[in-house]
PDB file of C-alpha atoms in Angstrom:
ATOM      1  CA  MET A  28      97.577  68.431 -49.515  1.00  0.00           C
ATOM      2  CA  VAL A  29     101.182  68.949 -50.633  1.00  0.00           C
ATOM      3  CA  LEU A  30     103.232  69.309 -53.809  1.00  0.00           C
ATOM      4  CA  TYR A  31     106.489  67.529 -52.978  1.00  0.00           C
ATOM      5  CA  PHE A  32     109.745  68.439 -54.731  1.00  0.00           C
ATOM      6  CA  ILE A  33     111.959  65.431 -54.141  1.00  0.00           C
ATOM      7  CA  GLY A  34     115.632  65.011 -55.005  1.00  0.00           C
ATOM      8  CA  LEU A  35     116.631  61.566 -56.264  1.00  0.00           C
ATOM      9  CA  GLY A  36     120.409  61.812 -55.917  1.00  0.00           C
ATOM     10  CA  LEU A  37     122.808  61.029 -58.731  1.00  0.00           C
ATOM     11  CA  SER A  38     122.753  57.408 -59.806  1.00  0.00           C
ATOM     12  CA  SER A  39     120.715  54.571 -58.324  1.00  0.00           C
ATOM     13  CA  PRO A  40     116.972  54.240 -57.574  1.00  0.00           C
ATOM     14  CA  GLU A  41     117.974  53.620 -53.948  1.00  0.00           C
ATOM     15  CA  ASP A  42     119.672  57.034 -53.697  1.00  0.00           C
ATOM     16  CA  ILE A  43     116.323  58.575 -52.769  1.00  0.00           C
ATOM     17  CA  SER A  44     116.105  59.374 -49.049  1.00  0.00           C
ATOM     18  CA  VAL A  45     113.816  57.389 -46.750  1.00  0.00           C
ATOM     19  CA  ARG A  46     111.776  60.540 -46.199  1.00  0.00           C
ATOM     20  CA  GLY A  47     111.529  61.093 -49.938  1.00  0.00           C
ATOM     21  CA  LEU A  48     110.442  57.496 -50.588  1.00  0.00           C
ATOM     22  CA  LYS A  49     107.711  57.698 -47.957  1.00  0.00           C
ATOM     23  CA  ALA A  50     106.414  60.901 -49.535  1.00  0.00           C
ATOM     24  CA  VAL A  51     106.359  59.374 -53.037  1.00  0.00           C
ATOM     25  CA  GLN A  52     104.453  56.321 -51.850  1.00  0.00           C
ATOM     26  CA  LYS A  53     101.574  58.388 -50.498  1.00  0.00           C
ATOM     27  CA  CYS A  54     101.209  60.608 -53.581  1.00  0.00           C
ATOM     28  CA  GLU A  55      98.318  60.426 -56.026  1.00  0.00           C
ATOM     29  CA  ARG A  56     100.534  61.395 -58.978  1.00  0.00           C
ATOM     30  CA  VAL A  57     104.300  61.125 -59.404  1.00  0.00           C
ATOM     31  CA  TYR A  58     106.163  63.116 -62.081  1.00  0.00           C
ATOM     32  CA  LEU A  59     109.796  62.595 -63.050  1.00  0.00           C
ATOM     33  CA  GLU A  60     111.555  65.626 -64.543  1.00  0.00           C
ATOM     34  CA  ALA A  61     113.280  64.115 -67.556  1.00  0.00           C
ATOM     35  CA  TYR A  62     115.299  66.764 -69.358  1.00  0.00           C
ATOM     36  CA  THR A  63     117.874  68.480 -67.120  1.00  0.00           C
ATOM     37  CA  SER A  64     119.556  65.226 -66.061  1.00  0.00           C
ATOM     38  CA  ILE A  65     119.164  61.439 -65.904  1.00  0.00           C
ATOM     39  CA  LEU A  66     119.605  58.771 -63.251  1.00  0.00           C
ATOM     40  CA  MET A  67     122.532  56.853 -64.693  1.00  0.00           C
ATOM     41  CA  ALA A  68     121.624  53.463 -63.236  1.00  0.00           C
ATOM     42  CA  ALA A  69     117.818  53.576 -63.279  1.00  0.00           C
ATOM     43  CA  SER A  70     114.969  53.472 -65.757  1.00  0.00           C
ATOM     44  CA  LYS A  71     111.419  54.704 -65.316  1.00  0.00           C
ATOM     45  CA  GLU A  72     110.387  51.077 -64.773  1.00  0.00           C
ATOM     46  CA  ASP A  73     113.009  50.635 -62.034  1.00  0.00           C
ATOM     47  CA  LEU A  74     111.583  53.611 -60.177  1.00  0.00           C
ATOM     48  CA  GLU A  75     108.008  52.371 -60.558  1.00  0.00           C
ATOM     49  CA  GLN A  76     108.982  49.000 -59.143  1.00  0.00           C
ATOM     50  CA  LEU A  77     110.655  50.577 -56.112  1.00  0.00           C
ATOM     51  CA  TYR A  78     107.924  53.145 -55.471  1.00  0.00           C
ATOM     52  CA  GLY A  79     104.898  50.980 -56.210  1.00  0.00           C
ATOM     53  CA  ARG A  80     103.534  53.943 -58.176  1.00  0.00           C
ATOM     54  CA  GLU A  81     103.191  54.922 -61.829  1.00  0.00           C
ATOM     55  CA  VAL A  82     105.835  57.488 -62.799  1.00  0.00           C
ATOM     56  CA  ILE A  83     104.864  60.130 -65.371  1.00  0.00           C
ATOM     57  CA  LEU A  84     107.758  61.511 -67.427  1.00  0.00           C
ATOM     58  CA  ALA A  85     107.763  65.310 -67.423  1.00  0.00           C
ATOM     59  CA  ASP A  86     109.653  66.705 -70.408  1.00  0.00           C
ATOM     60  CA  ARG A  87     110.657  70.343 -70.896  1.00  0.00           C
ATOM     61  CA  GLU A  88     107.422  71.190 -72.710  1.00  0.00           C
ATOM     62  CA  LEU A  89     105.262  69.814 -69.892  1.00  0.00           C
ATOM     63  CA  VAL A  90     107.208  71.519 -67.091  1.00  0.00           C
ATOM     64  CA  GLU A  91     107.642  74.898 -68.760  1.00  0.00           C
ATOM     65  CA  SER A  92     104.420  75.182 -70.767  1.00  0.00           C
ATOM     66  CA  GLY A  93     102.024  72.663 -69.258  1.00  0.00           C
ATOM     67  CA  SER A  94     102.632  73.128 -65.556  1.00  0.00           C
ATOM     68  CA  GLU A  95      98.866  73.364 -64.954  1.00  0.00           C
ATOM     69  CA  GLN A  96      98.723  69.611 -65.629  1.00  0.00           C
ATOM     70  CA  ILE A  97     101.262  68.944 -62.857  1.00  0.00           C
ATOM     71  CA  LEU A  98      99.527  71.328 -60.463  1.00  0.00           C
ATOM     72  CA  GLU A  99      95.999  70.165 -61.296  1.00  0.00           C
ATOM     73  CA  ASN A 100      94.006  69.401 -58.126  1.00  0.00           C
ATOM     74  CA  ALA A 101      97.185  69.550 -56.018  1.00  0.00           C
ATOM     75  CA  GLN A 102      95.128  71.451 -53.417  1.00  0.00           C
ATOM     76  CA  ASN A 103      93.273  68.211 -52.756  1.00  0.00           C
ATOM     77  CA  VAL A 104      95.762  65.386 -53.406  1.00  0.00           C
ATOM     78  CA  ASP A 105      99.473  64.867 -52.776  1.00  0.00           C
ATOM     79  CA  VAL A 106     101.637  65.205 -55.891  1.00  0.00           C
ATOM     80  CA  ALA A 107     105.361  64.409 -56.238  1.00  0.00           C
ATOM     81  CA  PHE A 108     107.756  66.097 -58.640  1.00  0.00           C
ATOM     82  CA  LEU A 109     110.991  64.106 -58.794  1.00  0.00           C
ATOM     83  CA  VAL A 110     114.281  65.710 -59.784  1.00  0.00           C
ATOM     84  CA  VAL A 111     117.606  63.959 -60.432  1.00  0.00           C
ATOM     85  CA  GLY A 112     120.121  65.450 -57.997  1.00  0.00           C
ATOM     86  CA  ASP A 113     118.557  68.174 -55.876  1.00  0.00           C
ATOM     87  CA  PRO A 114     115.260  69.965 -56.660  1.00  0.00           C
ATOM     88  CA  PHE A 115     116.955  73.359 -56.818  1.00  0.00           C
ATOM     89  CA  GLY A 116     119.545  72.369 -59.398  1.00  0.00           C
ATOM     90  CA  ALA A 117     117.589  74.114 -62.180  1.00  0.00           C
ATOM     91  CA  THR A 118     115.717  77.422 -62.280  1.00  0.00           C
ATOM     92  CA  THR A 119     112.781  75.737 -64.045  1.00  0.00           C
ATOM     93  CA  HIS A 120     111.847  74.094 -60.780  1.00  0.00           C
ATOM     94  CA  THR A 121     111.885  77.404 -58.945  1.00  0.00           C
ATOM     95  CA  ASP A 122     109.354  78.703 -61.459  1.00  0.00           C
ATOM     96  CA  LEU A 123     107.088  75.722 -60.812  1.00  0.00           C
ATOM     97  CA  ILE A 124     107.187  76.411 -57.065  1.00  0.00           C
ATOM     98  CA  ILE A 125     106.223  80.045 -57.659  1.00  0.00           C
ATOM     99  CA  ARG A 126     103.235  78.902 -59.734  1.00  0.00           C
ATOM    100  CA  ALA A 127     102.172  76.504 -56.983  1.00  0.00           C
ATOM    101  CA  ARG A 128     102.350  79.232 -54.344  1.00  0.00           C
ATOM    102  CA  GLU A 129     100.236  81.539 -56.491  1.00  0.00           C
ATOM    103  CA  LEU A 130      97.559  78.822 -56.500  1.00  0.00           C
ATOM    104  CA  GLY A 131      97.788  78.359 -52.745  1.00  0.00           C
ATOM    105  CA  ILE A 132      99.289  74.870 -53.025  1.00  0.00           C
ATOM    106  CA  PRO A 133     101.529  73.942 -50.062  1.00  0.00           C
ATOM    107  CA  VAL A 134     105.049  72.993 -51.195  1.00  0.00           C
ATOM    108  CA  GLU A 135     107.548  70.772 -49.385  1.00  0.00           C
ATOM    109  CA  THR A 136     111.118  70.154 -50.571  1.00  0.00           C
ATOM    110  CA  ILE A 137     113.103  67.013 -49.779  1.00  0.00           C
ATOM    111  CA  HIS A 138     116.751  67.528 -50.703  1.00  0.00           C
ATOM    112  CA  ASN A 139     119.409  65.132 -51.970  1.00  0.00           C
ATOM    113  CA  ALA A 140     122.974  65.075 -53.289  1.00  0.00           C
ATOM    114  CA  SER A 141     123.659  66.934 -56.531  1.00  0.00           C
ATOM    115  CA  VAL A 142     126.690  67.656 -58.685  1.00  0.00           C
ATOM    116  CA  MET A 143     126.957  71.017 -56.909  1.00  0.00           C
ATOM    117  CA  ASN A 144     128.140  69.385 -53.688  1.00  0.00           C
ATOM    118  CA  ALA A 145     129.228  65.921 -54.824  1.00  0.00           C
ATOM    119  CA  VAL A 146     131.882  67.565 -57.025  1.00  0.00           C
ATOM    120  CA  GLY A 147     133.939  67.815 -53.833  1.00  0.00           C
ATOM    121  CA  ALA A 148     134.699  64.092 -54.250  1.00  0.00           C
ATOM    122  CA  CYS A 149     137.385  65.026 -56.791  1.00  0.00           C
ATOM    123  CA  GLY A 150     139.362  66.649 -53.973  1.00  0.00           C
ATOM    124  CA  LEU A 151     138.682  70.322 -54.645  1.00  0.00           C
ATOM    125  CA  GLN A 152     137.279  72.258 -51.706  1.00  0.00           C
ATOM    126  CA  LEU A 153     133.773  73.566 -52.264  1.00  0.00           C
ATOM    127  CA  TYR A 154     134.447  77.009 -50.836  1.00  0.00           C
ATOM    128  CA  ASN A 155     137.124  77.521 -53.522  1.00  0.00           C
ATOM    129  CA  PHE A 156     134.512  77.384 -56.303  1.00  0.00           C
ATOM    130  CA  GLY A 157     133.131  80.443 -58.036  1.00  0.00           C
ATOM    131  CA  GLN A 158     130.186  80.716 -60.420  1.00  0.00           C
ATOM    132  CA  THR A 159     128.952  77.522 -62.059  1.00  0.00           C
ATOM    133  CA  VAL A 160     128.494  77.695 -65.835  1.00  0.00           C
ATOM    134  CA  SER A 161     126.707  75.595 -68.443  1.00  0.00           C
ATOM    135  CA  LEU A 162     128.174  74.649 -71.801  1.00  0.00           C
ATOM    136  CA  VAL A 163     125.791  73.771 -74.654  1.00  0.00           C
ATOM    137  CA  PHE A 164     126.455  71.895 -77.864  1.00  0.00           C
ATOM    138  CA  PHE A 165     127.722  74.256 -80.565  1.00  0.00           C
ATOM    139  CA  MET A 166     126.014  74.410 -83.933  1.00  0.00           C
ATOM    140  CA  ASP A 167     127.420  75.647 -87.238  1.00  0.00           C
ATOM    141  CA  ASN A 168     125.696  79.021 -86.887  1.00  0.00           C
ATOM    142  CA  TRP A 169     125.290  79.218 -83.103  1.00  0.00           C
ATOM    143  CA  LYS A 170     128.198  79.183 -80.661  1.00  0.00           C
ATOM    144  CA  PRO A 171     127.097  81.002 -77.484  1.00  0.00           C
ATOM    145  CA  SER A 172     130.008  82.151 -75.336  1.00  0.00           C
ATOM    146  CA  SER A 173     128.477  83.952 -72.340  1.00  0.00           C
ATOM    147  CA  PHE A 174     130.023  81.262 -70.118  1.00  0.00           C
ATOM    148  CA  TYR A 175     133.456  82.618 -71.046  1.00  0.00           C
ATOM    149  CA  ASP A 176     132.968  85.840 -69.079  1.00  0.00           C
ATOM    150  CA  ARG A 177     131.883  83.939 -65.959  1.00  0.00           C
ATOM    151  CA  ILE A 178     134.941  81.666 -66.159  1.00  0.00           C
ATOM    152  CA  LYS A 179     137.211  84.693 -66.549  1.00  0.00           C
ATOM    153  CA  GLU A 180     135.635  86.384 -63.526  1.00  0.00           C
ATOM    154  CA  ASN A 181     136.218  83.242 -61.456  1.00  0.00           C
ATOM    155  CA  ARG A 182     139.791  82.800 -62.604  1.00  0.00           C
ATOM    156  CA  ASP A 183     140.684  86.460 -62.149  1.00  0.00           C
ATOM    157  CA  ILE A 184     140.139  85.954 -58.417  1.00  0.00           C
ATOM    158  CA  GLY A 185     141.616  82.450 -58.370  1.00  0.00           C
ATOM    159  CA  LEU A 186     138.454  80.364 -57.984  1.00  0.00           C
ATOM    160  CA  HIS A 187     137.588  77.041 -59.583  1.00  0.00           C
ATOM    161  CA  THR A 188     134.779  76.815 -62.158  1.00  0.00           C
ATOM    162  CA  LEU A 189     132.362  73.899 -62.386  1.00  0.00           C
ATOM    163  CA  VAL A 190     131.260  73.489 -66.014  1.00  0.00           C
ATOM    164  CA  LEU A 191     128.015  71.565 -66.482  1.00  0.00           C
ATOM    165  CA  LEU A 192     127.818  69.852 -69.861  1.00  0.00           C
ATOM    166  CA  ASP A 193     124.814  69.866 -72.155  1.00  0.00           C
ATOM    167  CA  ILE A 194     122.339  67.036 -72.523  1.00  0.00           C
ATOM    168  CA  LYS A 195     119.778  66.874 -75.316  1.00  0.00           C
ATOM    169  CA  VAL A 196     116.667  64.852 -74.560  1.00  0.00           C
ATOM    170  CA  LYS A 197     113.514  64.890 -76.692  1.00  0.00           C
ATOM    171  CA  GLU A 198     114.906  67.562 -79.022  1.00  0.00           C
ATOM    172  CA  GLN A 199     113.529  68.239 -82.504  1.00  0.00           C
ATOM    173  CA  SER A 200     115.491  69.096 -85.632  1.00  0.00           C
ATOM    174  CA  PHE A 201     114.785  72.515 -87.153  1.00  0.00           C
ATOM    175  CA  GLU A 202     113.115  70.828 -90.117  1.00  0.00           C
ATOM    176  CA  ASN A 203     110.755  68.749 -87.996  1.00  0.00           C
ATOM    177  CA  MET A 204     110.029  71.719 -85.763  1.00  0.00           C
ATOM    178  CA  ALA A 205     109.212  73.920 -88.775  1.00  0.00           C
ATOM    179  CA  ARG A 206     106.938  71.260 -90.234  1.00  0.00           C
ATOM    180  CA  GLY A 207     105.233  70.641 -86.902  1.00  0.00           C
ATOM    181  CA  ARG A 208     106.285  66.996 -86.848  1.00  0.00           C
ATOM    182  CA  LYS A 209     106.577  65.401 -83.418  1.00  0.00           C
ATOM    183  CA  ILE A 210     109.740  63.528 -84.368  1.00  0.00           C
ATOM    184  CA  TYR A 211     112.575  63.699 -81.857  1.00  0.00           C
ATOM    185  CA  GLU A 212     116.315  63.296 -82.185  1.00  0.00           C
ATOM    186  CA  PRO A 213     118.141  60.549 -80.239  1.00  0.00           C
ATOM    187  CA  PRO A 214     119.379  61.690 -76.803  1.00  0.00           C
ATOM    188  CA  ARG A 215     122.859  63.261 -76.773  1.00  0.00           C
ATOM    189  CA  TYR A 216     125.150  63.845 -73.819  1.00  0.00           C
ATOM    190  CA  MET A 217     128.200  66.097 -74.125  1.00  0.00           C
ATOM    191  CA  ASN A 218     131.463  64.375 -73.271  1.00  0.00           C
ATOM    192  CA  ILE A 219     134.645  65.867 -71.835  1.00  0.00           C
ATOM    193  CA  GLU A 220     136.565  65.963 -75.118  1.00  0.00           C
ATOM    194  CA  THR A 221     133.797  67.915 -76.855  1.00  0.00           C
ATOM    195  CA  ALA A 222     133.546  70.345 -73.956  1.00  0.00           C
ATOM    196  CA  ALA A 223     137.304  70.992 -73.875  1.00  0.00           C
ATOM    197  CA  SER A 224     137.435  71.505 -77.646  1.00  0.00           C
ATOM    198  CA  GLN A 225     134.579  74.000 -77.498  1.00  0.00           C
ATOM    199  CA  LEU A 226     136.218  75.880 -74.629  1.00  0.00           C
ATOM    200  CA  LEU A 227     139.464  76.157 -76.582  1.00  0.00           C
ATOM    201  CA  GLU A 228     137.570  77.290 -79.672  1.00  0.00           C
ATOM    202  CA  ILE A 229     136.007  80.184 -77.755  1.00  0.00           C
ATOM    203  CA  GLU A 230     139.370  81.164 -76.245  1.00  0.00           C
ATOM    204  CA  ASP A 231     140.795  81.314 -79.767  1.00  0.00           C
ATOM    205  CA  MET A 232     137.921  83.614 -80.723  1.00  0.00           C
ATOM    206  CA  ARG A 233     137.936  85.856 -77.631  1.00  0.00           C
ATOM    207  CA  GLN A 234     141.681  85.846 -76.851  1.00  0.00           C
ATOM    208  CA  GLN A 235     141.281  87.320 -73.357  1.00  0.00           C
ATOM    209  CA  SER A 236     143.243  84.527 -71.650  1.00  0.00           C
ATOM    210  CA  ALA A 237     140.402  83.361 -69.446  1.00  0.00           C
ATOM    211  CA  TYR A 238     142.207  80.018 -69.711  1.00  0.00           C
ATOM    212  CA  THR A 239     144.767  78.372 -71.986  1.00  0.00           C
ATOM    213  CA  ARG A 240     145.590  74.929 -73.330  1.00  0.00           C
ATOM    214  CA  ASP A 241     147.850  74.507 -70.275  1.00  0.00           C
ATOM    215  CA  THR A 242     145.208  75.384 -67.680  1.00  0.00           C
ATOM    216  CA  PRO A 243     144.819  72.523 -65.161  1.00  0.00           C
ATOM    217  CA  CYS A 244     141.406  70.838 -65.112  1.00  0.00           C
ATOM    218  CA  VAL A 245     139.588  67.842 -63.684  1.00  0.00           C
ATOM    219  CA  SER A 246     137.159  65.734 -65.687  1.00  0.00           C
ATOM    220  CA  ILE A 247     134.277  64.204 -63.744  1.00  0.00           C
ATOM    221  CA  SER A 248     132.471  61.216 -65.201  1.00  0.00           C
ATOM    222  CA  ARG A 249     129.472  59.307 -63.829  1.00  0.00           C
ATOM    223  CA  LEU A 250     129.604  61.176 -60.520  1.00  0.00           C
ATOM    224  CA  GLY A 251     127.902  59.383 -57.655  1.00  0.00           C
ATOM    225  CA  SER A 252     127.867  55.985 -59.358  1.00  0.00           C
ATOM    226  CA  PRO A 253     130.131  53.008 -58.617  1.00  0.00           C
ATOM    227  CA  GLN A 254     131.828  53.802 -61.962  1.00  0.00           C
ATOM    228  CA  GLN A 255     132.622  57.431 -61.165  1.00  0.00           C
ATOM    229  CA  LYS A 256     135.964  58.555 -62.538  1.00  0.00           C
ATOM    230  CA  PHE A 257     138.161  61.646 -62.224  1.00  0.00           C
ATOM    231  CA  VAL A 258     141.046  62.611 -64.489  1.00  0.00           C
ATOM    232  CA  ALA A 259     143.390  65.511 -63.725  1.00  0.00           C
ATOM    233  CA  GLY A 260     145.274  67.156 -66.567  1.00  0.00           C
ATOM    234  CA  THR A 261     145.480  70.251 -68.734  1.00  0.00           C
ATOM    235  CA  LEU A 262     142.649  71.529 -70.885  1.00  0.00           C
ATOM    236  CA  ALA A 263     144.567  70.270 -73.929  1.00  0.00           C
ATOM    237  CA  ASP A 264     144.694  66.818 -72.309  1.00  0.00           C
ATOM    238  CA  MET A 265     140.939  66.953 -71.800  1.00  0.00           C
ATOM    239  CA  ALA A 266     140.387  67.581 -75.519  1.00  0.00           C
ATOM    240  CA  GLU A 267     142.062  64.208 -76.210  1.00  0.00           C
ATOM    241  CA  LEU A 268     140.404  62.263 -73.397  1.00  0.00           C
ATOM    242  CA  GLU A 269     138.132  59.287 -73.988  1.00  0.00           C
ATOM    243  CA  SER A 270     135.671  59.973 -71.200  1.00  0.00           C
ATOM    244  CA  GLY A 271     133.266  57.101 -71.851  1.00  0.00           C
ATOM    245  CA  GLU A 272     129.631  56.831 -70.869  1.00  0.00           C
ATOM    246  CA  PRO A 273     127.730  59.885 -69.524  1.00  0.00           C
ATOM    247  CA  LEU A 274     127.140  61.903 -67.460  1.00  0.00           C
ATOM    248  CA  HIS A 275     130.128  64.293 -67.433  1.00  0.00           C
ATOM    249  CA  SER A 276     131.219  67.583 -65.890  1.00  0.00           C
ATOM    250  CA  LEU A 277     134.462  69.539 -66.014  1.00  0.00           C
ATOM    251  CA  VAL A 278     136.255  71.693 -63.459  1.00  0.00           C
ATOM    252  CA  ILE A 279     138.658  74.445 -64.504  1.00  0.00           C
ATOM    253  CA  LEU A 280     141.051  75.127 -61.642  1.00  0.00           C
ATOM    254  CA  GLY A 281     141.791  78.567 -60.243  1.00  0.00           C
ATOM    255  CA  HIS A 282     145.207  79.779 -59.127  1.00  0.00           C
ATOM    256  CA  ARG A 283     144.269  79.731 -55.426  1.00  0.00           C
ATOM    257  CA  THR A 284     144.482  75.928 -55.479  1.00  0.00           C
ATOM    258  CA  HIS A 285     145.484  74.690 -52.029  1.00  0.00           C
ATOM    259  CA  GLU A 286     148.414  72.287 -51.716  1.00  0.00           C
ATOM    260  CA  MET A 287     146.099  69.697 -50.161  1.00  0.00           C
ATOM    261  CA  GLU A 288     143.845  69.935 -53.219  1.00  0.00           C
ATOM    262  CA  VAL A 289     146.831  69.348 -55.493  1.00  0.00           C
ATOM    263  CA  GLU A 290     147.989  66.372 -53.430  1.00  0.00           C
ATOM    264  CA  TYR A 291     144.515  64.830 -53.687  1.00  0.00           C
ATOM    265  CA  LEU A 292     144.262  65.479 -57.433  1.00  0.00           C
ATOM    266  CA  LEU A 293     147.602  63.835 -58.213  1.00  0.00           C
ATOM    267  CA  GLU A 294     145.923  60.470 -57.675  1.00  0.00           C
ATOM    268  CA  PHE A 295     143.900  61.184 -60.833  1.00  0.00           C
ATOM    269  CA  ALA A 296     146.713  62.587 -62.995  1.00  0.00           C
ATOM    270  CA  GLU A 297     148.181  60.309 -65.658  1.00  0.00           C
ATOM    271  CA  ASP A 298     151.346  62.470 -65.704  1.00  0.00           C
ATOM    272  CA  LYS A 299     151.741  63.673 -62.130  1.00  0.00           C
ATOM    273  CA  GLU A 300     154.824  65.829 -62.743  1.00  0.00           C
ATOM    274  CA  ALA A 301     153.267  67.549 -65.733  1.00  0.00           C
ATOM    275  CA  PHE A 302     150.130  68.284 -63.724  1.00  0.00           C
ATOM    276  CA  LYS A 303     152.146  69.769 -60.845  1.00  0.00           C
ATOM    277  CA  VAL A 304     154.033  71.941 -63.340  1.00  0.00           C
ATOM    278  CA  ALA A 305     150.746  73.182 -64.820  1.00  0.00           C
ATOM    279  CA  VAL A 306     149.375  74.086 -61.381  1.00  0.00           C
ATOM    280  CA  ASN A 307     152.596  75.808 -60.272  1.00  0.00           C
ATOM    281  CA  LYS A 308     152.707  77.758 -63.533  1.00  0.00           C
ATOM    282  CA  GLU A 309     149.227  79.122 -62.810  1.00  0.00           C
ATOM    283  CA  VAL A 310     150.153  80.065 -59.246  1.00  0.00           C
ATOM    284  CA  GLU A 311     153.355  81.808 -60.349  1.00  0.00           C
ATOM    285  CA  ALA A 312     151.613  83.694 -63.148  1.00  0.00           C
ATOM    286  CA  ALA A 313     149.019  84.968 -60.663  1.00  0.00           C
ATOM    287  CA  ARG A 314     151.756  86.022 -58.217  1.00  0.00           C
ATOM    288  CA  LEU A 315     153.616  87.963 -60.904  1.00  0.00           C
ATOM    289  CA  ALA A 316     150.386  89.602 -62.044  1.00  0.00           C
ATOM    290  CA  GLN A 317     149.684  90.757 -58.490  1.00  0.00           C
ATOM    291  CA  ILE A 318     153.193  92.229 -58.196  1.00  0.00           C
ATOM    292  CA  ALA A 319     152.811  94.026 -61.520  1.00  0.00           C
ATOM    293  CA  ALA A 320     149.423  95.415 -60.470  1.00  0.00           C
ATOM    294  CA  ALA A 321     150.861  96.655 -57.169  1.00  0.00           C
ATOM    295  CA  GLU A 322     153.797  98.325 -58.915  1.00  0.00           C
ATOM    296  CA  GLU A 323     151.478  99.997 -61.400  1.00  0.00           C
ATOM    297  CA  GLU A 324     149.366 101.316 -58.537  1.00  0.00           C
ATOM    298  CA  GLU A 325     152.484 102.760 -56.870  1.00  0.00           C
ATOM    299  CA  ASP A 326     153.508 104.457 -60.109  1.00  0.00           C
ATOM    300  CA  ASP A 327     150.047 106.022 -60.416  1.00  0.00           C
ATOM    301  CA  ASP A 328     150.411 107.426 -56.895  1.00  0.00           C
TER     302      ASP A 328
END
């Protein structure tokens, strides 16, 4: 028997592959991972109607702490673990596969589109991307900034950075957690304007010029759905954007932006001339920095 890891794609119930659907329909139990992302145009009931199977929601606690429930008897019956996007979009799923292997449970993966490849729809070439980073909601006393170093590393060599924005599903307040009350906060999904404001806040704190208010960016909203939308502008523009319904991601451009990428992005820029100026400013700054570095190296010799 097999534990299937099945990607659902980005938006609709019908985004599942034919192979994936056939696998789901023969499984004894079907789990839907329900905390790293959501299908924007589908409910649990929609999936159950399409699959002809009960779908069990698997929250973070179940996947990370109760994986034995998912793996129970999977040596003898087929079990499906459904993931929005692609199964390998989160390290949690890798851990579950390792646990299955340790128990001698055969594992089969059925892939699908994810933000990691569908981001190319905005016009930026995938091989020009560096490390992907995640941005979480800031709290009054907790503003993690490890993402900043990864963005700086990418931009130092001219690569784009895909920034994945936080979602909060089935989260408890500190008070309810401390009191042991199973009361959960309403779901929250970070929007573009919050992300841009947080990025600028960390730049103000770190002041290492990983990016600036004038750095060109692309907002990505509802990727893979009929309502998907891209907006090209500066990071300051993004902080004022009304990005609408989730889900959202953000791309920070690198200075190695190809002219074909720029031409494609202009379709999504509200002020095309201003966007071209922002891109050219980045390219020129990188060129001057390279000249200065070369001259400094000559002086050292």
